[in-house]
CSV table of N, CA and C in Angstrom, one decimal:
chain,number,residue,atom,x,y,z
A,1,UNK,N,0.8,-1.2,0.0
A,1,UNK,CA,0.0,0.0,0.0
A,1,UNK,C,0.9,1.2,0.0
A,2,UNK,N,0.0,2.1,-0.6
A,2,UNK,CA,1.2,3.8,-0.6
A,2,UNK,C,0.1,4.9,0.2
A,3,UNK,N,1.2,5.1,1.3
A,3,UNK,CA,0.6,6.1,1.9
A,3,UNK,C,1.5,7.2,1.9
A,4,UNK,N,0.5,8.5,1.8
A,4,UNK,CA,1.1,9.8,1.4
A,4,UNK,C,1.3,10.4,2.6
A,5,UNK,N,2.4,10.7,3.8
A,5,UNK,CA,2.8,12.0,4.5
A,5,UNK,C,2.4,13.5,4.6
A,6,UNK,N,1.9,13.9,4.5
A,6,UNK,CA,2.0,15.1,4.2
A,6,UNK,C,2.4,16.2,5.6
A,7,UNK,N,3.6,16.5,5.8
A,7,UNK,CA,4.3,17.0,6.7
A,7,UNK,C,3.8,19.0,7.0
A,8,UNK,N,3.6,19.7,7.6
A,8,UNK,CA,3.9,21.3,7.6
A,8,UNK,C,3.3,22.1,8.7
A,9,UNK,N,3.7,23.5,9.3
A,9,UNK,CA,2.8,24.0,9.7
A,9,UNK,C,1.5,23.9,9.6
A,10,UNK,N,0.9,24.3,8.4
A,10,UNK,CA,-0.5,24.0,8.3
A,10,UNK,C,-1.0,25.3,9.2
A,11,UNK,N,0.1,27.1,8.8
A,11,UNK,CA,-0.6,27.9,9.9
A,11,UNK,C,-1.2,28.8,9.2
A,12,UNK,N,-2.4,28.9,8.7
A,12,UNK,CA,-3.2,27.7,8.6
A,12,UNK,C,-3.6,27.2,7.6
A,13,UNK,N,-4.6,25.4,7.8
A,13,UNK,CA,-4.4,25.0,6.6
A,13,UNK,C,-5.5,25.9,5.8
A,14,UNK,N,-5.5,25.4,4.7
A,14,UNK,CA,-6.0,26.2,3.5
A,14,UNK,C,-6.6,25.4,2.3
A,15,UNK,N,-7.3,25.5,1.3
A,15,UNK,CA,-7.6,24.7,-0.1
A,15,UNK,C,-7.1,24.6,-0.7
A,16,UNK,N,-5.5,24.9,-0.9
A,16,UNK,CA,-4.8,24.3,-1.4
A,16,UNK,C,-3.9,23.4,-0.8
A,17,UNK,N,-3.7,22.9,0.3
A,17,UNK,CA,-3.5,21.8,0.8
A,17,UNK,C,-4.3,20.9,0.9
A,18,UNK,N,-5.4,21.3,0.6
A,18,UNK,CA,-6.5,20.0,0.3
A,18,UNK,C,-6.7,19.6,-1.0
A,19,UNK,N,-6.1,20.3,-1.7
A,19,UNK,CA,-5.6,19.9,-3.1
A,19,UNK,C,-5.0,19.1,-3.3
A,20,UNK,N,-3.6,19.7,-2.7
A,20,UNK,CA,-2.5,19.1,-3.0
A,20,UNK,C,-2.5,17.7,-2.7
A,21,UNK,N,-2.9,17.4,-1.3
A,21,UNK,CA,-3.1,15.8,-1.0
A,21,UNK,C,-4.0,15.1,-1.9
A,22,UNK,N,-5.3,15.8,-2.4
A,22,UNK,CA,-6.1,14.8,-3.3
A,22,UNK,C,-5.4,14.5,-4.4
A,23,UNK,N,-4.6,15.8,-5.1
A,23,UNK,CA,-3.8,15.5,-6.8
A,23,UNK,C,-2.6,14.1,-6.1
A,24,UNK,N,-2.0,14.5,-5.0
A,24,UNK,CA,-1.4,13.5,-4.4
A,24,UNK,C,-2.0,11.9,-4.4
A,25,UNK,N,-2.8,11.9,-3.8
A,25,UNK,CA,-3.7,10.7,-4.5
A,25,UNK,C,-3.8,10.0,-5.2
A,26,UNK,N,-4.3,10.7,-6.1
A,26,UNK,CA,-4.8,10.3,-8.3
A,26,UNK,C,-3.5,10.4,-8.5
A,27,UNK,N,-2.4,11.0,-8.4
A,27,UNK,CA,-1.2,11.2,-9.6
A,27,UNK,C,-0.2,10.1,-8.7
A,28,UNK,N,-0.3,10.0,-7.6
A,28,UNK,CA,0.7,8.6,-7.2
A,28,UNK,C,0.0,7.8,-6.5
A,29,UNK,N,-0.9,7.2,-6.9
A,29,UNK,CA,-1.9,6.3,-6.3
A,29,UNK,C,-1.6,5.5,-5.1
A,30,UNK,N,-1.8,6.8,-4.4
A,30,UNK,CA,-1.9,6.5,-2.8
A,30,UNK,C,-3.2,5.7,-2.0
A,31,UNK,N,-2.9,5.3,-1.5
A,31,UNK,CA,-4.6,4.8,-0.5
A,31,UNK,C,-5.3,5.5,0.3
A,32,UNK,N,-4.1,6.5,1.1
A,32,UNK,CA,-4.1,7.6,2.0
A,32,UNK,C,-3.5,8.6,1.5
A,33,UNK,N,-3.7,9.7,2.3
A,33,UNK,CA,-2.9,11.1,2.7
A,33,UNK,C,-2.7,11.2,4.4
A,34,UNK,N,-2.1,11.3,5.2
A,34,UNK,CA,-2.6,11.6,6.5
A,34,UNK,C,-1.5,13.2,6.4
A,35,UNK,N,-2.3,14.2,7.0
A,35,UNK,CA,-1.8,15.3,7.6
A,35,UNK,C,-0.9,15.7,8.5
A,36,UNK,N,0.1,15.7,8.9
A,36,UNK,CA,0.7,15.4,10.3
A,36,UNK,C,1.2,16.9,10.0
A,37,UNK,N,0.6,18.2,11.3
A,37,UNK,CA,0.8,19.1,11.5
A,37,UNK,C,2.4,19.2,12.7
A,38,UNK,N,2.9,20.2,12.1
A,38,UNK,CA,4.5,20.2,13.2
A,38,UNK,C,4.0,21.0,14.3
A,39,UNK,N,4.5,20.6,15.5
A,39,UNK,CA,4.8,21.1,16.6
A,39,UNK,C,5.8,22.9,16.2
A,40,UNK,N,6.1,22.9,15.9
A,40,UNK,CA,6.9,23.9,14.8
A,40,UNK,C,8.2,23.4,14.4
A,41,UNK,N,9.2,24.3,13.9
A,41,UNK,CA,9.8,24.3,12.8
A,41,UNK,C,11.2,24.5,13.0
A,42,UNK,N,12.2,23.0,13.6
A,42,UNK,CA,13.4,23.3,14.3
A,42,UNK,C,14.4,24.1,13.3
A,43,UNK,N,14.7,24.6,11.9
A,43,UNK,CA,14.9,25.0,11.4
A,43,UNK,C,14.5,26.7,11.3
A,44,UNK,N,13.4,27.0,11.7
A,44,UNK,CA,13.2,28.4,12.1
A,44,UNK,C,13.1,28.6,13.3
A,45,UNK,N,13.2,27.9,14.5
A,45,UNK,CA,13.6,28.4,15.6
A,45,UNK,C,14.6,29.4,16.0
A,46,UNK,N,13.6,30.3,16.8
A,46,UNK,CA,14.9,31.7,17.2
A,46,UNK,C,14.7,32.6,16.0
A,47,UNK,N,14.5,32.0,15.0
A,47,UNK,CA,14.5,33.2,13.9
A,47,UNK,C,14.1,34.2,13.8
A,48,UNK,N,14.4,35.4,13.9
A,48,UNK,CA,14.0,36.7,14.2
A,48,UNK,C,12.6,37.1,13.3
A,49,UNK,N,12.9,36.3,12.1
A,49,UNK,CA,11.5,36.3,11.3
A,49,UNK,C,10.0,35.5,11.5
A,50,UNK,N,10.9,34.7,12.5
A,50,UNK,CA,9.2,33.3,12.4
A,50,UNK,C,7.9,34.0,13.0
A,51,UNK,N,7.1,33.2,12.2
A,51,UNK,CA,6.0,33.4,12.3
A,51,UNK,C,5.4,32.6,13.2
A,52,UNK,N,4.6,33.6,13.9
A,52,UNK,CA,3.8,32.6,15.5
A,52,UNK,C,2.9,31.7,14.7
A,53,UNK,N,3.0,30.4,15.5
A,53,UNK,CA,1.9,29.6,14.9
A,53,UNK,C,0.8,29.4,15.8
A,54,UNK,N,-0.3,29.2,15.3
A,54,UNK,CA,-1.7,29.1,15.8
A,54,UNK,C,-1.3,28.2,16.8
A,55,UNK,N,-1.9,27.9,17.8
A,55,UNK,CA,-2.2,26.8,18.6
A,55,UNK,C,-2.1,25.9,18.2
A,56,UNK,N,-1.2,24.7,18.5
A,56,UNK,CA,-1.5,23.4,17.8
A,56,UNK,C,-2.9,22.6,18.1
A,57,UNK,N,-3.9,23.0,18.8
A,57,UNK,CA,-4.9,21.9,19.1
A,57,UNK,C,-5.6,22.4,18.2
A,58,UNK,N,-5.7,24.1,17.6
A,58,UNK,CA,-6.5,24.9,17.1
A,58,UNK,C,-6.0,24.3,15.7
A,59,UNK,N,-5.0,24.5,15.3
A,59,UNK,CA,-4.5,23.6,13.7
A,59,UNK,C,-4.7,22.2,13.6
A,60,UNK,N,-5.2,21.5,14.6
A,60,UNK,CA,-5.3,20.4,14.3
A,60,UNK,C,-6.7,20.2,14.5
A,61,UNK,N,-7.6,20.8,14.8
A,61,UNK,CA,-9.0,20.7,15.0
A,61,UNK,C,-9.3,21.9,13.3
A,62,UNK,N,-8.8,22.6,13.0
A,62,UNK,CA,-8.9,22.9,11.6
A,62,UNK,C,-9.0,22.2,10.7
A,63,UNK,N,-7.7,21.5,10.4
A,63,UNK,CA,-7.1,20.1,9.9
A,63,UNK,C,-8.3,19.6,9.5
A,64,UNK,N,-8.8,19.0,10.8
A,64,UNK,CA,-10.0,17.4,10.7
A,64,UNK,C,-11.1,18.6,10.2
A,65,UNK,N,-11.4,19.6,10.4
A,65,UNK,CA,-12.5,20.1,9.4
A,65,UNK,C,-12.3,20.1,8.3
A,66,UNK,N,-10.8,20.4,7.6
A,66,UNK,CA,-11.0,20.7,6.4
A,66,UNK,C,-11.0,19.3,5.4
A,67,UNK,N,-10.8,18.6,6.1
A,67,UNK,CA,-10.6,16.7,5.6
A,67,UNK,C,-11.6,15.8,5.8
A,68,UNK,N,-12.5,16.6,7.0
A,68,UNK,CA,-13.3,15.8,7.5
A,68,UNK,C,-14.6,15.6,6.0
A,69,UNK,N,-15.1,13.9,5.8
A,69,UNK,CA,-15.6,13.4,4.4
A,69,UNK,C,-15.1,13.7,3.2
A,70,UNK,N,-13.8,13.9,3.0
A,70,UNK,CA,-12.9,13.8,1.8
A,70,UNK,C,-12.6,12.0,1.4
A,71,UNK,N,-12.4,11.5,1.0
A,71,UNK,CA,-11.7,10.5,1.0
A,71,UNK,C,-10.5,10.3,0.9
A,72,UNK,N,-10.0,9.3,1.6
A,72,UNK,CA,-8.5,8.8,1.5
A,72,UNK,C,-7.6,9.9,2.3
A,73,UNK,N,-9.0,10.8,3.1
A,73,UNK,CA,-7.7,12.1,4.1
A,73,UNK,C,-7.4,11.8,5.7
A,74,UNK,N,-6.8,12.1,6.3
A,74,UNK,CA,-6.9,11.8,7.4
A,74,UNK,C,-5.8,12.8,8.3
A,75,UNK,N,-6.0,12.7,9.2
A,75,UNK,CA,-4.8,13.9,10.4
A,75,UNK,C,-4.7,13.2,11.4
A,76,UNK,N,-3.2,12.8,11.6
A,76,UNK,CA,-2.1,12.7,13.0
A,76,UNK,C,-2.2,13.7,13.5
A,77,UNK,N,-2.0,13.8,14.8
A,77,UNK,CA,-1.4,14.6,15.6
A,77,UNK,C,0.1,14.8,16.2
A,78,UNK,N,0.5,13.0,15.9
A,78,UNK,CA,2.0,12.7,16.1
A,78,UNK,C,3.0,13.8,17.0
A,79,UNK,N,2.9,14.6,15.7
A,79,UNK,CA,4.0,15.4,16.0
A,79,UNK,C,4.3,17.0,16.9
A,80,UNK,N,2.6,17.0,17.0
A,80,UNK,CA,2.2,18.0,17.9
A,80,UNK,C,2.2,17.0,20.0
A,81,UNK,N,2.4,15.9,19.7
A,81,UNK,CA,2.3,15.7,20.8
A,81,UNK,C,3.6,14.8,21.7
A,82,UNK,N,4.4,15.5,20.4
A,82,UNK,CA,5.6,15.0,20.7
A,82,UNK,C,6.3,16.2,21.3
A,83,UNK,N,7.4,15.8,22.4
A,83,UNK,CA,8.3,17.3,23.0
A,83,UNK,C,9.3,17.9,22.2
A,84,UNK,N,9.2,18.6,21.5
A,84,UNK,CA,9.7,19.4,20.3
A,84,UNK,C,11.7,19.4,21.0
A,85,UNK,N,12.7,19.0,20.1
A,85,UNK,CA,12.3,19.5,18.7
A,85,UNK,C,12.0,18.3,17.9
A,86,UNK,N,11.0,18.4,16.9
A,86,UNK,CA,10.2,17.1,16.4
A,86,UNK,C,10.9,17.1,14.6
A,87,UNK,N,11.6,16.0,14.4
A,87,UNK,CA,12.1,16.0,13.4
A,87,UNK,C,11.4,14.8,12.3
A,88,UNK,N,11.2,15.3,10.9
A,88,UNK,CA,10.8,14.5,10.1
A,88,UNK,C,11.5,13.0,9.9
A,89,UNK,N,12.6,12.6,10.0
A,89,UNK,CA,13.3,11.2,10.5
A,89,UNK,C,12.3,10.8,11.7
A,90,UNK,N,12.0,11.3,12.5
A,90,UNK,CA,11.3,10.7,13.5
A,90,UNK,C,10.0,10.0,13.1
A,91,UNK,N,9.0,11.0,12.4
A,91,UNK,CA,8.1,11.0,12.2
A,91,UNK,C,7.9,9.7,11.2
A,92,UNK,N,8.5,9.7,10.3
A,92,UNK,CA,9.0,8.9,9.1
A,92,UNK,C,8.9,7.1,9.9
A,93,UNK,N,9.7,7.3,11.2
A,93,UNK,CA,10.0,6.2,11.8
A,93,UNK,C,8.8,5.3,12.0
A,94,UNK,N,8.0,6.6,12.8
A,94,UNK,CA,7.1,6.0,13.7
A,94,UNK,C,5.8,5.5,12.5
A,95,UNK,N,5.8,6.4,11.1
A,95,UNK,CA,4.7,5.7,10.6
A,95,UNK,C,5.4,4.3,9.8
A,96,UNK,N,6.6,4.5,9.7
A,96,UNK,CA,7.2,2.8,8.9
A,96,UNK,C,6.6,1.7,10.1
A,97,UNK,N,6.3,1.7,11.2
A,97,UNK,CA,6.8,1.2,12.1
A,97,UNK,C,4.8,0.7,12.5
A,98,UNK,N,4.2,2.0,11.6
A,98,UNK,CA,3.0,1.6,12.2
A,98,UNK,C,2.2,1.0,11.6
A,99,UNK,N,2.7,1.1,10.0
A,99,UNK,CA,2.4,0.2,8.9
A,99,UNK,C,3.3,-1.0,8.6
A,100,UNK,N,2.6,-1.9,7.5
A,100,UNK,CA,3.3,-3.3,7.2
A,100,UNK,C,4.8,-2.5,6.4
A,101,UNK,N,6.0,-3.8,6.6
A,101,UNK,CA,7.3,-3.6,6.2
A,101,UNK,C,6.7,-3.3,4.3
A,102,UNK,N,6.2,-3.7,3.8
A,102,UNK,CA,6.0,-3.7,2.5
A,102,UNK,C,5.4,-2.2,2.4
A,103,UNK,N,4.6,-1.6,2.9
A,103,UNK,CA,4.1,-0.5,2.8
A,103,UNK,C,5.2,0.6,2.2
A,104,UNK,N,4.8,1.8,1.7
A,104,UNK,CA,5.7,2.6,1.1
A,104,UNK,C,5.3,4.1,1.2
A,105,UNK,N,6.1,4.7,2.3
A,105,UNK,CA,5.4,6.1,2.6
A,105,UNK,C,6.0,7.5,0.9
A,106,UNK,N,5.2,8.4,1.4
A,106,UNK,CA,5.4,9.2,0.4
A,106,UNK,C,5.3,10.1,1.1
A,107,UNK,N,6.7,10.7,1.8
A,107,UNK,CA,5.9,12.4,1.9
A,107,UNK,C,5.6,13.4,1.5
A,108,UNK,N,5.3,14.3,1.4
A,108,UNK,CA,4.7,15.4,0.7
A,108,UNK,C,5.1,16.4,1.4
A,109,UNK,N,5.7,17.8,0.3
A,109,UNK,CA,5.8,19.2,1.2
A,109,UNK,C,5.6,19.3,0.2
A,110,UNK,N,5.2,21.0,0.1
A,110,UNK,CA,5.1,21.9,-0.3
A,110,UNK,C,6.9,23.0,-1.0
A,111,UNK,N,6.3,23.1,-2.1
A,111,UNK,CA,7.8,23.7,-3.3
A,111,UNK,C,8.8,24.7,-2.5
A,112,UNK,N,8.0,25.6,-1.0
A,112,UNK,CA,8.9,26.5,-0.2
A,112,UNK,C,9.8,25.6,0.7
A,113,UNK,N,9.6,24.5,0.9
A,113,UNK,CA,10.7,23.9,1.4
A,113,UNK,C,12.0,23.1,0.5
A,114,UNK,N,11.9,23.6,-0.6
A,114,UNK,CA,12.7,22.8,-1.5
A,114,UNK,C,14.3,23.2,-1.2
A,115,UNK,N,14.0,24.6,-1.0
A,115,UNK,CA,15.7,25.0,-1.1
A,115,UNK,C,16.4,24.7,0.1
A,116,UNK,N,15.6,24.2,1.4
A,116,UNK,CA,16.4,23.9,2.3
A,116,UNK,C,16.6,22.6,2.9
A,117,UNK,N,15.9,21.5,2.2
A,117,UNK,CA,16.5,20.2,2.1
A,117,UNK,C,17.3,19.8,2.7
A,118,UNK,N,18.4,20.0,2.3
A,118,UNK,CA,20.1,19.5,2.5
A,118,UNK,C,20.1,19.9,4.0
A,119,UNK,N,19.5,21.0,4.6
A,119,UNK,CA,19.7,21.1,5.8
A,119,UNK,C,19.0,20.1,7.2
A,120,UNK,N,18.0,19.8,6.1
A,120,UNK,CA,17.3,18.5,7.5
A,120,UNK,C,17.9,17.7,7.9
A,121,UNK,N,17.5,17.6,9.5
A,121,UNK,CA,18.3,16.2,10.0
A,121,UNK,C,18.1,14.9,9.3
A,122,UNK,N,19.2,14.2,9.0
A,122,UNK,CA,19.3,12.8,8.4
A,122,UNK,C,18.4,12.8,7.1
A,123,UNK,N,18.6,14.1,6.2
A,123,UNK,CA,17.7,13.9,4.9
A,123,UNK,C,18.1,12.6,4.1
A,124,UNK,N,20.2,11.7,4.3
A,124,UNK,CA,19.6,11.3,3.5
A,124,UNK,C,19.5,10.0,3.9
A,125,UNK,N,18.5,9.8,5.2
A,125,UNK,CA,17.9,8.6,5.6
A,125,UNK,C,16.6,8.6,5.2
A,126,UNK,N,16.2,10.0,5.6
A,126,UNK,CA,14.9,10.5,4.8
A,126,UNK,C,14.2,9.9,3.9
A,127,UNK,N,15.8,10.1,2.7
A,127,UNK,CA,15.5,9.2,1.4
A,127,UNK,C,15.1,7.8,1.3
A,128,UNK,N,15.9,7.5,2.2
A,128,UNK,CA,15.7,5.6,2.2
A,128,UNK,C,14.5,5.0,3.1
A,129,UNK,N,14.0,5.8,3.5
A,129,UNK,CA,12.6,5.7,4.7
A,129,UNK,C,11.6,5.9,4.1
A,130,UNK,N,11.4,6.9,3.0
A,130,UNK,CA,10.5,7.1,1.9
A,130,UNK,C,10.4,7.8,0.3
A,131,UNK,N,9.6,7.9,-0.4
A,131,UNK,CA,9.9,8.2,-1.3
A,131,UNK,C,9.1,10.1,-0.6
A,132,UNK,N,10.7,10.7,-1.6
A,132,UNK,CA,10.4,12.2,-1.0
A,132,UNK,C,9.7,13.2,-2.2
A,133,UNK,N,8.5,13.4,-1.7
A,133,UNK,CA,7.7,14.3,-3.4
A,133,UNK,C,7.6,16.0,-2.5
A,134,UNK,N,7.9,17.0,-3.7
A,134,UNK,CA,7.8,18.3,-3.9
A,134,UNK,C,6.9,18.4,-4.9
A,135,UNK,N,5.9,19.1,-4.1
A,135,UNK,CA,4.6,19.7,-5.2
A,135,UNK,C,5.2,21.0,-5.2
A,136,UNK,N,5.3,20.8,-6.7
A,136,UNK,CA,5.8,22.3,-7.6
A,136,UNK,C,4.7,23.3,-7.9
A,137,UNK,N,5.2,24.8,-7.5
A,137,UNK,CA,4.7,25.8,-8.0
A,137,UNK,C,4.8,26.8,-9.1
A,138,UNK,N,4.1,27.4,-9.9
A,138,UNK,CA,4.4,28.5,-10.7
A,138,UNK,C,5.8,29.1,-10.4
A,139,UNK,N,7.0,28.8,-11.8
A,139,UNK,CA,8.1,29.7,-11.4
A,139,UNK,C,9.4,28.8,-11.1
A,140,UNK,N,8.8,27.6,-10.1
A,140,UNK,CA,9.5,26.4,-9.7
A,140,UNK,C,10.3,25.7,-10.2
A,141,UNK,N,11.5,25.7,-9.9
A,141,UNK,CA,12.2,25.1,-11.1
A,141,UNK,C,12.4,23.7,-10.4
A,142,UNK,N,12.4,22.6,-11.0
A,142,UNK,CA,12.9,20.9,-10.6
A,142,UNK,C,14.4,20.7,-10.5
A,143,UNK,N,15.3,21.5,-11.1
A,143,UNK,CA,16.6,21.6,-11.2
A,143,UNK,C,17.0,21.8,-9.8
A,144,UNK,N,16.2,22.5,-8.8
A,144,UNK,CA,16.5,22.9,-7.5
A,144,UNK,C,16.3,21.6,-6.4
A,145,UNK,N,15.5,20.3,-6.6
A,145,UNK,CA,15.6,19.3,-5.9
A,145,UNK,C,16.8,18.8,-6.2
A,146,UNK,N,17.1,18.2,-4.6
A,146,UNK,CA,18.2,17.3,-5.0
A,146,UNK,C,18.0,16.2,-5.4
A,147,UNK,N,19.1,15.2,-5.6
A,147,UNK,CA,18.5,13.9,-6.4
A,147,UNK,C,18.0,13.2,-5.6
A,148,UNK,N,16.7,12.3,-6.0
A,148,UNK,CA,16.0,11.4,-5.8
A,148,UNK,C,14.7,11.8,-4.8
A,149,UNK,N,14.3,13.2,-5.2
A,149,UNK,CA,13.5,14.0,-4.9
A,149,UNK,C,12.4,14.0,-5.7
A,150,UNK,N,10.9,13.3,-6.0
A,150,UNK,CA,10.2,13.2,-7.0
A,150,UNK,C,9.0,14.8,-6.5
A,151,UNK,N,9.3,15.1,-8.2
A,151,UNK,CA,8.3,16.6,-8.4
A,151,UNK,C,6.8,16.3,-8.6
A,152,UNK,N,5.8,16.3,-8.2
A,152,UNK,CA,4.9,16.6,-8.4
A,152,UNK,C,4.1,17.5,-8.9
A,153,UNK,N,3.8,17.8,-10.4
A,153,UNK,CA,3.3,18.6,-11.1
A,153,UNK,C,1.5,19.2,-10.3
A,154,UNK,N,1.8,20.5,-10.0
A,154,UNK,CA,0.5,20.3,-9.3
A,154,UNK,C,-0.1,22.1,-10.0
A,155,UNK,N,-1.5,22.0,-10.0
A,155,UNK,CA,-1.8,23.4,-10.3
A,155,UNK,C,-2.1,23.8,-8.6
A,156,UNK,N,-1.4,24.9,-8.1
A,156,UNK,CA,-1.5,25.6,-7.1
A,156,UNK,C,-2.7,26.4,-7.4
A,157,UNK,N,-3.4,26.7,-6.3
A,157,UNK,CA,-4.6,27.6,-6.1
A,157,UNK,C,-3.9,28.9,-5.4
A,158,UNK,N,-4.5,30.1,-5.8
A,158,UNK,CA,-3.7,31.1,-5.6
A,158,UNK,C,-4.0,31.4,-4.1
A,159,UNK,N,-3.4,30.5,-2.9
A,159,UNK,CA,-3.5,31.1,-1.9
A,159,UNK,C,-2.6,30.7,-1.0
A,160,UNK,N,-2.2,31.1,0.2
A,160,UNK,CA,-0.9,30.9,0.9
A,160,UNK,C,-1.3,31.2,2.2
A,161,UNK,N,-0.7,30.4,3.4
A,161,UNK,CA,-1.0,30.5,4.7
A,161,UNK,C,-0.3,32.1,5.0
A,162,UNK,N,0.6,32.4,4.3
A,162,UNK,CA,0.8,34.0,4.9
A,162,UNK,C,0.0,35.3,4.3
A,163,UNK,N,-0.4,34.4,3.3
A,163,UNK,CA,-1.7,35.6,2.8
A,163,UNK,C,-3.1,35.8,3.8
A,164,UNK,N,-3.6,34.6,3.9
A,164,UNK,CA,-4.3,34.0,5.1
A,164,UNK,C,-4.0,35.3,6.4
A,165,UNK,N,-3.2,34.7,7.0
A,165,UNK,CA,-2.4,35.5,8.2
A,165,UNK,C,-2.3,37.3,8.1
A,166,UNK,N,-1.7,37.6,7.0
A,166,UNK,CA,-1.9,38.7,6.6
A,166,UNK,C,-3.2,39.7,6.7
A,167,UNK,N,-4.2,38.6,6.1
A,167,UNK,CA,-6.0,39.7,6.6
A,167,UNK,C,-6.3,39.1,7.4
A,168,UNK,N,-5.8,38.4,8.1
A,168,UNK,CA,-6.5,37.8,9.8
A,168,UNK,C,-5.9,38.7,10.4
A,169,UNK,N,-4.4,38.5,10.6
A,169,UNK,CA,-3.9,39.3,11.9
A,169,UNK,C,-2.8,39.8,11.7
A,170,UNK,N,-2.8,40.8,13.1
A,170,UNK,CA,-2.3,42.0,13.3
A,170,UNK,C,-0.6,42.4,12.3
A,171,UNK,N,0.0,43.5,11.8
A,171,UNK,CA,0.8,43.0,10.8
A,171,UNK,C,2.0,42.6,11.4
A,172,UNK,N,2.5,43.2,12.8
A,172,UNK,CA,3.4,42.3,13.4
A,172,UNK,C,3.8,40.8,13.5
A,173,UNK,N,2.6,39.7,13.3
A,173,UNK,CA,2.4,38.3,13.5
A,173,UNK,C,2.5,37.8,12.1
A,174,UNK,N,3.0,38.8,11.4
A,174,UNK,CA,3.2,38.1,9.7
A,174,UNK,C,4.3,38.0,9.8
């Protein structure tokens, strides 16, 4: 069976992450998608720029609304209820471990995490743990994955969790 990862803040999610997971679906015929929202983001930690994230029970009760009678969707919490810092090796672990040895995860990010790859912990166990897909956006070049990084051609819906954030709240919190 192929089950699809789909890793991120999620602050917050949006309709085009509900996209993304369904085109995920049909184009690499998954059985599932599960959502697994981060505890946050050991990579922007401290960073003078990060962005506050919503509450994790509040992102994760979003989540199951926005999935909730989709087919083939589903949301972890995993990683929100783990004591940070919560790394995708981890995460990777626990679902190899919770499915059959034959099973074959797929995770899923989103094309703004492409350029910093090389910096995750144990990316390239990463690799050998699952097959790693980048849904590409307008502009996106595939030349920018590293090897054995599969692209997912996806039509993006014109919206973004900091656009979101932006007419919600205050402009400091962007």
């Amino acid at each position: 069976m192929r089950i699809g990862i789909f890793g991120g803040s999620f602050n917050p999610v949006h309709e085009g992450h509900v996209k993304l997971a369904e085109t995920a679906l049909e184009e690499l015929n998954l059985a599932k998608v599960i959502f697994v929202p981060s505890a946050g983001n050991p990579l922007k930690a401290g960073a003078r720029h990060a962005v506050p994230l919503l509450p994790a029970p509040k992102r994760l009760a979003l989540l199951k609304r926005a999935v909730k009678g989709k087919r083939g969707l589903s949301v972890s919490g995993f990683e929100i209820r783990r004591k940070p810092p919560t790394y995708t090796i981890d995460t990777l672990r626990h679902f190899k471990k919770k499915f059959r040895p034959a099973d074959q995860l797929y995770f899923l990010a989103g094309a703004d995490v492409a350029k910093g790859l090389k910096r995750w912990k144990d990316f390239g166990r990463i690799l050998k743990l699952c097959r790693f897909v980048v849904a590409s956006r307008p502009g996106f070049h595939s030349s920018r994955l590293p090897k054995g990084v599969i692209r997912l051609v996806f039509e993006a819906i014109p919206v973004s969790s900091t656009q979101i954030r932006k007419r919600l709240l205050p402009s400091k919190a962007n």
